[in-house]
Amino acid sequence: MSNYDVLIIGGGPGGYNAAIRAGQLGLKVACIEGRETLGGTCLNVGCMPSKALLHASELYEAATSGELNNLGIEVTPTLNLAQMMKQKDESVTALTKGIEFLFRKNKVEWIKGWGRLHGPGKVTVTLADGSVRELQAKDIVIATGSEPTPLPGVTIDNQRILDSTGALALPKVPKHLVVIGAGVIGLELGSVWRRLGSEVTVVEYLDRICPGLDDETAKTLQRTLSKQGMRFKLATKVSAAQATAKGVILDLQPAAGGAVEQLQADYVLVAIGRRPYTAGLGLETVGLATDKRGMLENQQHKSGVPGIWTIGDVTSGPMLAHKAEDEAIACIERIAGHAAEVNYEAIPGVIYTKPEVATVGKTEEQLKAEGRAYKVGKFPFTANSRAKINHEAEGFVKVLADERTDQILGVHIIGPSAGELIGEYCVALEFSASAEDIALICHPHPTRSEALRQAAMSVHGWAMQA
Ligand code: FAD
Ligand code: NAD
């Protein structure tokens, strides 16, 4: 039986960051990961491969749509999908190898196999050759992540009916792709295939896209994606799917009930959310149970059982890689006896469509529900010189600040490089900055970041450039 200070089950952004931090703090640590490669969902089949395809498809569309021609760059593009997939896979391999390097650098042992709790302080690992290793640790961190939520009646076969992993590796461009779920995955991967030539129809149960996103921002995003050719069927449910060798026939119905209509697709992507993954983890051997959604609860990363901690997608909060990373750091600091806290009020979210959407803090709808008096400052990218000169002037920056104290409560950006821009307001929220603070800070010209300042000025009615 090998002995450790900390054992981490799962090698995704939660698990690998926890392992690295534990190594840095001098703890004897091993990370148990059953996949062939480290990095979890994020590096292997999530954030990174999707961003590789979003980047490549955006450039392809710039060439096919005439955008490059307008700039005086005349090209006749040909799609080489096999090469697009190859460069994506090569980048993913380089990133997963990078985590192996970081493990060696920080003295983290990677135990390649599937871990299972085996009573308090004990974990067994089934290795690739079928043999079983027994391990012991004072502290065990569960970072086993999540998996796609299945949709009854629409069985994923990753031939014609795909989950996100299947949609990241299609061998050809679908003629018609139907996406079920107008959330982050549906809109990002729907954008990829539309740019590469697919007709894309998004079927959403609710009467809006991206539930939880600021209303006005979501409406603007839907309008922009519709202009790009993405079709939306909102307030609609899929009641059955029939896959054949050539495609899929879907039965659609109004969400509230009513007549069934049929929709044909050559591929269907099911993207209706993800659920925590704890299958085969032996929770019962330590007396741990999940809630109805399969989620492990936590109190400052502690599970209900002493010595067992939970972080990342497997526990509450947004299912985001940077949230898992934040929890990893705080959890290990606490294990090492240090003070640490995650500020769940300041976790940004980004949708990597074109234009991008980025948000941090409260939405207008949340502030209204809380009865909190707030002011709004808005600035359109049409009035930002850099966005205009680059022909990417769609969208706005919206700043919500407390009416009395001027403290920034929420920021919602739709526009070019929104995902990079939001970082400034993450800092602002962490430092409890006021809108006036941002309005008085010098920003470089000409940059899109000037729109951040102008929106803050607009909170007090003195935006100068719109
Ligand atoms: P995971 O990354 O899921 O890692 C868990 C790991 O644990 C897995 O590798 C699994 O094999 C392993 N494991 C499970 N059980 C065991 C066991 N018993 N023994 C050993 N190993 C085990 N988030 C963002 O922030 N930005 C994005 O742009 C983004 N894009 C995404 C795109 C897609 C298509 C998808 C699907 C997700 C995306 N996400 C994104 C979400 C992000 O991937 C997750 O929030 C993040 O990976 C969660 O990290 P985690 O460590 O909790 O879990
Ligand atoms: P999601 O929760 O973002 O969206 C799911 C959508 O499906 C919602 O709009 C929901 O109303 C709809 N839906 C649910 N049941 C339905 C049904 N039966 N029929 C039709 N629509 C239905 O989930 P996702 O897009 O699958 O993404 C999963 C997770 O991965 C998210 O939590 C997200 O945080 C993460 N992710 C993040 C990024 C990013 O940060 N850029 C990218 C991809 C994924």
XYZ file of C-alpha atoms and ligand atoms in Angstrom, residues 51 151 180-186 188 203-206 210-211 236 271-274 319-320 350-352, ligand 2:
70
model
C -11.310 26.796 -29.713
C -31.770 13.207 -23.844
C -30.485 20.428 -29.640
C -29.843 23.060 -26.949
C -29.062 26.756 -27.518
C -26.405 26.880 -24.801
C -22.670 27.435 -24.995
C -21.742 24.169 -26.721
C -24.603 24.371 -29.221
C -19.993 27.431 -30.404
C -33.762 23.620 -31.334
C -34.212 25.026 -27.833
C -36.751 24.043 -25.197
C -36.960 27.507 -23.624
C -28.430 30.882 -23.223
C -30.519 30.805 -20.040
C -39.601 23.583 -29.043
C -25.966 19.755 -26.221
C -28.508 20.130 -23.426
C -26.021 20.442 -20.563
C -23.565 18.284 -18.646
C -19.079 24.082 -15.113
C -16.059 26.069 -16.267
C -17.255 33.590 -22.191
C -19.040 32.325 -25.303
C -16.535 32.088 -28.144
P -25.817 24.733 -21.361
O -26.370 24.555 -20.012
O -24.949 25.893 -21.659
O -27.003 24.810 -22.434
C -27.949 23.787 -22.574
C -29.141 24.338 -23.328
O -29.981 23.258 -23.650
C -29.976 25.326 -22.513
O -30.284 26.425 -23.302
C -31.205 24.517 -22.128
O -32.352 25.308 -21.941
C -31.342 23.624 -23.338
N -32.066 22.376 -23.107
C -32.094 21.595 -22.008
N -32.878 20.523 -22.201
C -33.349 20.615 -23.465
C -34.187 19.800 -24.268
N -34.704 18.674 -23.803
N -34.474 20.211 -25.529
C -33.936 21.367 -26.028
N -33.143 22.178 -25.300
C -32.836 21.797 -24.052
O -25.092 23.351 -21.678
P -24.076 22.943 -22.846
O -24.107 23.917 -23.949
O -24.349 21.501 -23.105
O -22.681 23.064 -22.114
C -22.394 22.260 -20.949
C -21.436 22.943 -20.037
O -20.169 23.097 -20.665
C -21.922 24.310 -19.659
O -22.163 24.311 -18.273
C -20.820 25.249 -19.984
O -20.481 26.025 -18.875
C -19.650 24.370 -20.381
N -19.063 24.956 -21.602
C -18.470 26.169 -21.503
C -17.958 26.766 -22.639
C -17.323 28.119 -22.526
O -17.021 28.524 -21.407
N -17.094 28.826 -23.617
C -18.047 26.145 -23.869
C -18.683 24.924 -23.929
C -19.177 24.323 -22.776
